[in-house]
Structures are given as structure tokens and as C-alpha cells.
CSV table of C-alpha atoms in Angstrom, one decimal:
chain,number,residue,atom,x,y,z
R,1324,MET,CA,0.0,0.0,0.0
R,1325,SER,CA,2.8,2.4,0.9
R,1326,TRP,CA,4.5,1.6,-2.5
R,1327,TYR,CA,1.2,2.3,-4.3
R,1328,ARG,CA,0.6,5.6,-2.5
R,1329,ASN,CA,4.2,6.8,-3.2
R,1330,THR,CA,3.7,5.8,-6.9
R,1331,VAL,CA,0.5,7.8,-7.1
R,1332,TRP,CA,2.2,10.8,-5.5
R,1333,PHE,CA,5.2,10.5,-7.8
R,1334,VAL,CA,3.2,10.1,-11.1
R,1335,LYS,CA,0.9,13.0,-10.1
R,1336,GLY,CA,4.0,15.1,-9.3
R,1337,LEU,CA,5.6,14.4,-12.7
R,1338,ARG,CA,2.7,16.2,-14.3
R,1339,GLU,CA,1.9,19.0,-11.9
R,1340,TYR,CA,4.6,19.6,-9.4
R,1341,THR,CA,7.6,20.1,-11.7
R,1342,ARG,CA,8.7,23.3,-13.5
R,1343,GLY,CA,6.6,22.2,-16.5
R,1344,GLY,CA,3.5,22.1,-14.3
R,1345,TYR,CA,4.2,25.6,-13.0
R,1346,GLU,CA,4.7,27.0,-16.5
R,1347,SER,CA,1.5,25.4,-17.7
R,1348,ALA,CA,-0.5,26.8,-14.7
R,1349,SER,CA,1.1,30.2,-14.8
R,1350,LYS,CA,-0.5,30.8,-18.3
R,1351,HIS,CA,-3.7,31.4,-16.4
R,1352,PHE,CA,-2.3,33.7,-13.7
R,1353,ASN,CA,-3.4,37.3,-13.5
R,1354,PRO,CA,-0.1,39.3,-13.1
R,1355,ALA,CA,-1.9,42.2,-11.6
R,1356,ASP,CA,-2.8,40.1,-8.5
R,1357,VAL,CA,0.8,40.4,-7.2
R,1358,GLU,CA,1.6,43.8,-8.7
R,1359,VAL,CA,0.7,45.6,-5.5
R,1360,ASP,CA,2.3,48.0,-3.1
R,1361,VAL,CA,2.4,46.6,0.5
R,1362,ALA,CA,4.3,49.5,2.1
R,1363,GLY,CA,3.1,49.9,5.7
R,1364,ARG,CA,2.2,46.2,6.0
R,1365,SER,CA,4.3,43.9,8.2
R,1366,PHE,CA,5.2,40.3,7.2
R,1367,LEU,CA,7.0,37.6,9.3
R,1368,VAL,CA,8.6,34.8,7.4
R,1369,THR,CA,10.1,31.8,9.2
R,1370,GLY,CA,13.0,29.8,7.6
R,1371,ALA,CA,13.8,32.9,5.5
R,1372,ASN,CA,17.5,32.6,5.0
R,1373,SER,CA,17.3,30.3,2.0
R,1374,GLY,CA,14.9,28.5,-0.5
R,1375,ILE,CA,11.3,29.4,-0.7
R,1376,GLY,CA,11.4,31.5,2.5
R,1377,LYS,CA,14.1,33.8,1.2
R,1378,ALA,CA,12.5,34.0,-2.3
R,1379,THR,CA,9.2,35.0,-0.6
R,1380,ALA,CA,10.8,37.6,1.6
R,1381,LYS,CA,12.6,39.1,-1.3
R,1382,GLU,CA,9.4,39.5,-3.4
R,1383,ILE,CA,7.6,41.1,-0.4
R,1384,ALA,CA,10.5,43.5,0.1
R,1385,ARG,CA,10.4,44.5,-3.6
R,1386,ARG,CA,6.8,45.5,-3.0
R,1387,GLY,CA,7.7,47.7,-0.1
R,1388,GLY,CA,6.6,45.5,2.8
R,1389,THR,CA,8.3,45.5,6.2
R,1390,VAL,CA,9.8,42.0,6.5
R,1391,HIS,CA,10.8,40.1,9.6
R,1392,LEU,CA,13.1,37.2,8.8
R,1393,VAL,CA,13.0,34.5,11.5
R,1394,CYS,CA,16.0,32.2,11.0
R,1395,ARG,CA,18.0,29.6,13.0
R,1396,ASN,CA,21.5,30.3,11.7
R,1397,LYS,CA,22.7,33.8,12.4
R,1398,GLU,CA,25.5,33.9,9.9
R,1399,ARG,CA,23.4,32.6,7.0
R,1400,ALA,CA,20.5,34.9,8.0
R,1401,GLU,CA,22.7,38.0,8.0
R,1402,VAL,CA,23.9,37.1,4.5
R,1403,ALA,CA,20.3,36.6,3.3
R,1404,ARG,CA,19.2,39.9,4.9
R,1405,GLU,CA,22.1,41.8,3.2
R,1406,GLU,CA,21.2,40.2,-0.2
R,1407,ILE,CA,17.5,41.1,0.2
R,1408,VAL,CA,18.3,44.7,1.1
R,1409,THR,CA,20.8,45.1,-1.7
R,1410,GLU,CA,18.6,43.6,-4.4
R,1411,THR,CA,15.4,45.4,-3.4
R,1412,GLY,CA,16.6,48.7,-1.8
R,1413,ASN,CA,14.2,48.1,1.0
R,1414,GLN,CA,15.8,48.8,4.4
R,1415,ASN,CA,12.9,47.6,6.5
R,1416,ILE,CA,14.2,44.0,6.7
R,1417,PHE,CA,14.6,42.8,10.3
R,1418,LEU,CA,16.3,39.7,11.6
R,1419,HIS,CA,15.3,37.5,14.5
R,1420,ILE,CA,17.3,34.4,15.5
R,1421,VAL,CA,14.9,31.6,16.6
R,1422,ASP,CA,15.1,27.8,16.4
R,1423,ILE,CA,11.7,26.7,15.4
R,1424,SER,CA,12.3,23.2,16.9
R,1425,ASN,CA,12.7,24.8,20.3
R,1426,PRO,CA,9.2,25.7,21.7
R,1427,LYS,CA,10.6,27.7,24.6
R,1428,GLU,CA,12.5,29.9,22.2
R,1429,ILE,CA,9.4,30.4,20.1
R,1430,TRP,CA,7.4,31.5,23.1
R,1431,LYS,CA,10.1,33.9,24.2
R,1432,PHE,CA,10.4,35.4,20.8
R,1433,ALA,CA,6.6,35.7,20.2
R,1434,GLU,CA,6.0,37.4,23.6
R,1435,LYS,CA,8.7,40.0,22.8
R,1436,PHE,CA,7.6,40.5,19.2
R,1437,ARG,CA,4.0,41.1,20.3
R,1438,ASN,CA,5.1,44.0,22.5
R,1439,GLU,CA,7.4,45.6,20.0
R,1440,HIS,CA,5.9,45.2,16.5
R,1441,LYS,CA,2.7,45.0,14.5
R,1442,LEU,CA,2.0,42.1,12.2
R,1443,ASN,CA,-0.3,41.7,9.2
R,1444,VAL,CA,0.9,38.4,7.7
R,1445,LEU,CA,2.6,35.4,9.2
R,1446,ILE,CA,4.2,32.9,6.8
R,1447,ASN,CA,5.1,29.6,8.4
R,1448,ASN,CA,7.8,28.3,6.0
R,1449,ALA,CA,10.4,26.8,8.3
R,1450,GLY,CA,10.6,23.1,8.2
R,1451,CYS,CA,12.9,20.1,8.2
R,1452,MET,CA,13.1,16.5,7.0
R,1453,VAL,CA,15.4,14.5,9.3
R,1454,ASN,CA,15.8,11.0,7.9
R,1455,ASN,CA,16.9,9.4,11.1
R,1456,ARG,CA,15.0,9.7,14.4
R,1457,GLU,CA,16.5,12.5,16.4
R,1458,LEU,CA,15.4,14.1,19.6
R,1459,THR,CA,15.7,17.8,20.5
R,1460,GLU,CA,17.0,18.9,23.9
R,1461,ASP,CA,13.4,18.9,25.1
R,1462,GLY,CA,13.0,15.2,24.1
R,1463,LEU,CA,10.9,15.9,21.0
R,1464,GLU,CA,11.3,14.1,17.7
R,1465,LYS,CA,12.9,16.8,15.5
R,1466,ASN,CA,10.5,16.7,12.5
R,1467,PHE,CA,7.5,17.0,14.7
R,1468,ALA,CA,9.1,19.7,16.9
R,1469,THR,CA,9.8,21.8,13.9
R,1470,ASN,CA,7.1,21.2,11.4
R,1471,THR,CA,4.1,20.7,13.6
R,1472,LEU,CA,4.6,21.9,17.2
R,1473,GLY,CA,6.8,24.9,16.1
R,1474,THR,CA,4.2,26.0,13.5
R,1475,TYR,CA,1.4,25.5,16.1
R,1476,ILE,CA,3.2,27.6,18.8
R,1477,MET,CA,4.3,30.4,16.4
R,1478,THR,CA,0.8,30.8,15.0
R,1479,THR,CA,-1.2,30.6,18.3
R,1480,ALA,CA,1.3,32.9,20.0
R,1481,LEU,CA,0.9,35.6,17.3
R,1482,VAL,CA,-2.8,35.2,16.7
R,1483,PRO,CA,-3.6,38.0,19.3
R,1484,LEU,CA,-1.3,40.4,17.4
R,1485,LEU,CA,-2.8,39.4,14.1
R,1486,GLU,CA,-6.3,39.9,15.4
R,1487,LYS,CA,-5.5,43.6,15.8
R,1488,ALA,CA,-4.4,44.0,12.2
R,1489,ALA,CA,-6.3,44.9,9.0
R,1490,ASP,CA,-6.5,42.1,6.5
R,1491,ALA,CA,-4.6,39.6,8.6
R,1492,ARG,CA,-3.4,36.4,7.0
R,1493,VAL,CA,-1.5,33.2,8.0
R,1494,ILE,CA,0.1,31.1,5.2
R,1495,THR,CA,1.7,27.7,6.0
R,1496,VAL,CA,4.0,26.0,3.5
R,1497,SER,CA,3.0,22.4,3.4
R,1498,SER,CA,3.7,19.7,0.7
R,1499,GLY,CA,1.8,17.6,-1.7
R,1500,GLY,CA,3.5,14.7,0.1
R,1501,MET,CA,0.7,15.0,2.7
R,1502,LEU,CA,-1.7,13.4,0.2
R,1503,VAL,CA,-0.2,10.0,1.0
R,1504,GLN,CA,-0.8,10.3,4.7
R,1505,LYS,CA,-3.9,10.0,6.9
R,1506,LEU,CA,-3.7,12.0,10.2
R,1507,ASN,CA,-2.2,9.7,12.8
R,1508,ILE,CA,-2.7,11.1,16.3
R,1509,SER,CA,-1.6,7.9,18.0
R,1510,ASP,CA,2.1,8.3,17.3
R,1511,LEU,CA,2.8,12.0,16.8
R,1512,GLN,CA,6.5,11.6,17.6
R,1513,SER,CA,7.1,8.6,15.4
R,1514,GLY,CA,8.4,6.3,18.1
R,1515,ASN,CA,6.6,3.1,17.0
R,1516,GLY,CA,8.0,0.9,14.2
R,1517,PRO,CA,10.5,1.7,11.6
R,1518,PHE,CA,11.4,5.4,11.0
R,1519,ASP,CA,10.9,6.7,7.5
R,1520,GLY,CA,11.8,10.4,7.4
R,1521,THR,CA,10.0,11.1,4.2
R,1522,MET,CA,6.7,9.7,5.5
R,1523,VAL,CA,7.2,11.4,8.9
R,1524,TYR,CA,7.6,14.7,7.0
R,1525,ALA,CA,4.5,13.9,4.9
R,1526,GLN,CA,2.5,13.2,8.2
R,1527,ASN,CA,3.7,16.5,9.6
R,1528,LYS,CA,2.5,18.2,6.4
R,1529,ARG,CA,-0.9,16.5,6.7
R,1530,GLN,CA,-1.0,17.9,10.3
R,1531,GLN,CA,-0.4,21.4,9.0
R,1532,VAL,CA,-3.4,21.1,6.7
R,1533,VAL,CA,-5.6,20.0,9.6
R,1534,LEU,CA,-4.2,22.9,11.7
R,1535,THR,CA,-5.1,25.4,9.0
R,1536,GLU,CA,-8.6,24.1,8.7
R,1537,GLN,CA,-9.1,24.2,12.5
R,1538,TRP,CA,-7.6,27.7,12.9
R,1539,ALA,CA,-9.9,29.0,10.1
R,1540,LYS,CA,-12.9,27.8,12.1
R,1541,ALA,CA,-11.7,29.3,15.3
R,1542,HIS,CA,-10.4,32.7,14.1
R,1543,ARG,CA,-12.8,34.3,11.7
R,1544,ASN,CA,-11.0,37.7,11.5
R,1545,ILE,CA,-7.8,36.1,10.1
R,1546,HIS,CA,-7.5,34.5,6.6
R,1547,PHE,CA,-5.7,31.1,6.9
R,1548,SER,CA,-4.3,29.1,4.0
R,1549,VAL,CA,-1.9,26.3,3.4
R,1550,MET,CA,-0.1,25.5,0.2
R,1551,HIS,CA,2.1,23.1,-1.8
R,1552,PRO,CA,5.0,24.9,-3.6
R,1553,GLY,CA,5.6,22.0,-6.0
R,1554,TRP,CA,9.0,20.4,-6.3
R,1555,ALA,CA,11.5,23.2,-6.2
R,1556,ASP,CA,15.3,23.2,-6.3
R,1557,THR,CA,16.1,24.4,-2.8
R,1558,PRO,CA,18.9,23.6,-0.4
R,1559,ALA,CA,16.5,21.6,1.8
R,1560,VAL,CA,15.6,19.3,-1.1
R,1561,ARG,CA,19.2,18.9,-2.1
R,1562,SER,CA,20.3,18.0,1.4
R,1563,SER,CA,17.3,16.0,2.7
R,1564,MET,CA,16.4,14.1,-0.5
R,1565,PRO,CA,19.6,13.7,-2.5
R,1566,ASP,CA,18.4,10.7,-4.6
R,1567,PHE,CA,15.2,12.5,-5.5
R,1568,TYR,CA,17.2,15.6,-6.4
R,1569,GLU,CA,19.5,13.7,-8.7
R,1570,ARG,CA,16.6,12.1,-10.5
R,1571,MET,CA,14.6,15.2,-10.8
R,1572,LYS,CA,17.0,18.1,-10.8
R,1573,ASN,CA,16.4,19.0,-14.5
R,1574,SER,CA,12.7,19.3,-13.9
R,1575,LEU,CA,12.5,21.1,-10.5
R,1576,ARG,CA,10.9,24.5,-10.2
R,1577,THR,CA,13.1,27.5,-9.3
R,1578,GLU,CA,12.8,28.9,-5.8
R,1579,ALA,CA,10.8,31.8,-7.1
R,1580,GLN,CA,8.4,29.5,-8.8
R,1581,GLY,CA,8.0,27.5,-5.6
R,1582,ALA,CA,7.4,30.8,-3.7
R,1583,ASP,CA,4.9,32.2,-6.2
R,1584,THR,CA,1.7,30.9,-4.5
R,1585,VAL,CA,3.0,32.0,-1.1
R,1586,LEU,CA,3.5,35.5,-2.4
R,1587,TRP,CA,0.0,35.5,-4.0
R,1588,LEU,CA,-1.6,34.3,-0.8
R,1589,ALA,CA,0.3,36.9,1.2
R,1590,VAL,CA,-0.3,40.1,-0.9
R,1591,SER,CA,-3.1,39.6,-3.4
R,1592,ALA,CA,-6.7,40.8,-2.9
R,1593,ALA,CA,-7.8,37.7,-4.9
R,1594,ALA,CA,-6.6,35.3,-2.3
R,1595,THR,CA,-8.8,36.6,0.5
R,1596,LYS,CA,-11.9,36.5,-1.7
R,1597,LEU,CA,-11.7,32.7,-1.3
R,1598,PRO,CA,-12.7,31.0,1.9
R,1599,SER,CA,-10.3,30.7,4.8
R,1600,GLY,CA,-8.7,27.3,5.5
R,1601,LEU,CA,-8.1,26.0,2.0
R,1602,PHE,CA,-5.1,24.1,0.5
R,1603,PHE,CA,-3.6,25.8,-2.6
R,1604,GLN,CA,-1.3,24.9,-5.5
R,1605,ASP,CA,-0.4,27.3,-8.2
R,1606,ARG,CA,-2.8,30.0,-7.0
R,1607,GLN,CA,-5.8,27.6,-7.0
R,1608,PRO,CA,-7.5,25.8,-4.2
R,1609,VAL,CA,-7.1,22.0,-4.6
R,1610,PRO,CA,-8.4,18.9,-2.8
R,1611,THR,CA,-6.6,17.8,0.3
R,1612,HIS,CA,-7.2,14.1,-0.5
R,1613,LEU,CA,-6.6,12.0,-3.6
R,1614,PRO,CA,-9.6,10.3,-5.2
R,1615,LEU,CA,-10.5,7.1,-3.5
R,1616,ALA,CA,-7.8,7.6,-0.9
R,1617,TYR,CA,-8.3,6.4,2.7
R,1618,THR,CA,-6.8,9.5,4.1
R,1619,HIS,CA,-9.9,11.2,5.6
R,1620,SER,CA,-10.0,11.5,9.4
R,1621,PRO,CA,-13.0,11.7,11.8
R,1622,PRO,CA,-13.6,15.2,13.3
R,1623,GLU,CA,-12.7,13.9,16.7
R,1624,ASP,CA,-9.2,13.0,15.6
R,1625,GLU,CA,-8.7,16.5,14.2
R,1626,GLU,CA,-9.9,18.0,17.5
R,1627,LYS,CA,-7.7,15.7,19.5
R,1628,LEU,CA,-4.7,16.9,17.5
R,1629,MET,CA,-5.5,20.5,18.5
R,1630,GLU,CA,-5.9,19.4,22.2
R,1631,VAL,CA,-2.6,17.6,22.3
R,1632,LEU,CA,-0.7,20.4,20.7
R,1633,GLU,CA,-2.2,22.9,23.1
R,1634,GLU,CA,-1.1,20.7,26.0
R,1635,PHE,CA,2.5,20.6,24.6
R,1636,SER,CA,2.4,24.3,23.9
R,1637,GLN,CA,1.3,25.3,27.4
R,1638,LYS,CA,3.9,23.0,29.0
R,1639,PHE,CA,6.7,24.8,27.3
R,1640,LYS,CA,5.1,28.2,27.8
R,1641,SER,CA,5.1,27.7,31.5
R,1642,VAL,CA,8.8,27.2,31.7
R,1643,SER,CA,9.8,29.9,29.1
R,1644,PRO,CA,12.0,32.7,30.5
R,1645,GLY,CA,10.6,36.2,30.7
């Protein structure tokens, strides 16, 4: 069954997720959607020192937005910030060093940020695919800590700030890989059975889709969306999926093509005319399940995911400094 699901994902991806899929889809884009001035609006992008995060931050900067780069590695982040400032001429690019796999750090950052800044748009882009089971210093499986819990805490901690803003939005960068996974709340930290980093990542990405749907129901004044960037040539893909990269490198999207729908969701008026909570690919809402796939979850499982993440979240909040 796992082989079949992976084959479906791969064949589907050959058609839609590659550079050719983007070029075909982009013929139907309205260029005016993203030809906007966002001066005076504040954007926070996690994982912004490379790949899709940096490409998104750069395009927002070109349009005059104030951009907060949230990155783990200080040296690479400073290089990225300098590149964005130099290429765009926008000086309103601010750097924050935060490890998204460390929930205490996220709480500390978010509490400080809420007191010092305004925020119109949060872009949850940071992620990882660790192919062997690793634990963080808090004893959390690293993929879960970064992709799921980190995204949950960053978003819920900044929701009070977003609720004060005009046209507030939250965009989470997921993956089409989630289509091969059904939400599994019984083993969130992948401690049972063999560890498959690709499938753990896909499970985390399914969890992000569920989070987005649940947040959309709970916070009506904020527009939530989640998206698949396609298969893009990024440092993360090269390092985490070397075999896949070698096989597909001539067909991968550019970083800017992968970031296009993130940018569209972040700045266009067209995006917020669509309902909150949808999953997007190439500027269009798309299904969150493959036809005939057994990946649908009962509502109680989705509610349980939110409860468990809230319990984790509060545990780390109570011990955060400051």
C-alpha cells in the first residue's frame, strides 16, 4: 500500500509539481494580482535565510513591505538579509534568530515580538526533513518539533497580534506529500515501528493542513491558507532528498516559482476572496485528498490533535523565560 501511494504521488507530481506544471499553470495567472504596493504592512517569514522562504521575503521586500526574517542560523541569516536589502533597496528588513524546533525559544520570541511590533501576515515556512529519528534537547522528535509543534506555537502565540491587524493572514507552506498520509494522532513523535523520514515529513504536512482548517474555524478575522509549492530546487531538497534531487534536478521548479503561490496568498486581494482554510497549489484551491484515498479523518481526531498540541504548547510556555 505504501508503494502504491508513493507511486501515485510521484506520477501526479511528474505532471503537476515540476517546472513544466508551473509553466502550464502560470499561463492562467493574473499578473496584476501580485503587482501591489504593500508598504506599511508587516510580514513575518520563518525559515527565511534560503529557499522558498528567502524568495518569498525578497518579493515582499520588492513591494515595499516590512519583512521580519525568522531564522535559526545567524551567519546565513545575515547574508540573506544583506542580499535582500541590496537587491530590493528596502531597508525595512529585520532579523530574528529563533530555532523553530525549540518551543521555549518560540514563546520567548513571540512574547517579545507582540510587545514591539505590528503584524499583518505570518508565513510559516520553516521546516525540516530529518531522515533518522533525532530528539531535540526537550526530548521531542525533531521533525514533529519543527514542522508541527513549532508551527502551532508560532501561530497561536501571534494570533492575538494578528487579530488587531487589518487584512490579517496566515500562510503555511505544506507539501503535496501529505496526500499520501492520513492523520495519525496515536504516534505524533514517530516512536513506533521503523522510522521513514519522508513519511514522517508527509505526516507533519498533513497535520499542518488540519491545523489550518481548524484555525480557520476558530479565528474568523484572520484568513488562513496552506499550500504546496511544487517540487522546487532548494537547499533543503538537495540535502534531505539527494536521490530524488539527482533524479529530478532538471525538472525542478526554481525557488521563485515555488514561492509564487506563497506570495500570491500573502499580498493579493484575490486570495482573500476565497474561503479561509483552503489548500492551494499554483494559486488555485485544490483537494486535500486524492480520489478514493483512505486519508480522511474523523472530526474527533482533528480536534484531538489540537488538544494535544495545546497541551504541549502550554507546558513549554510555563517554563519559558521572561
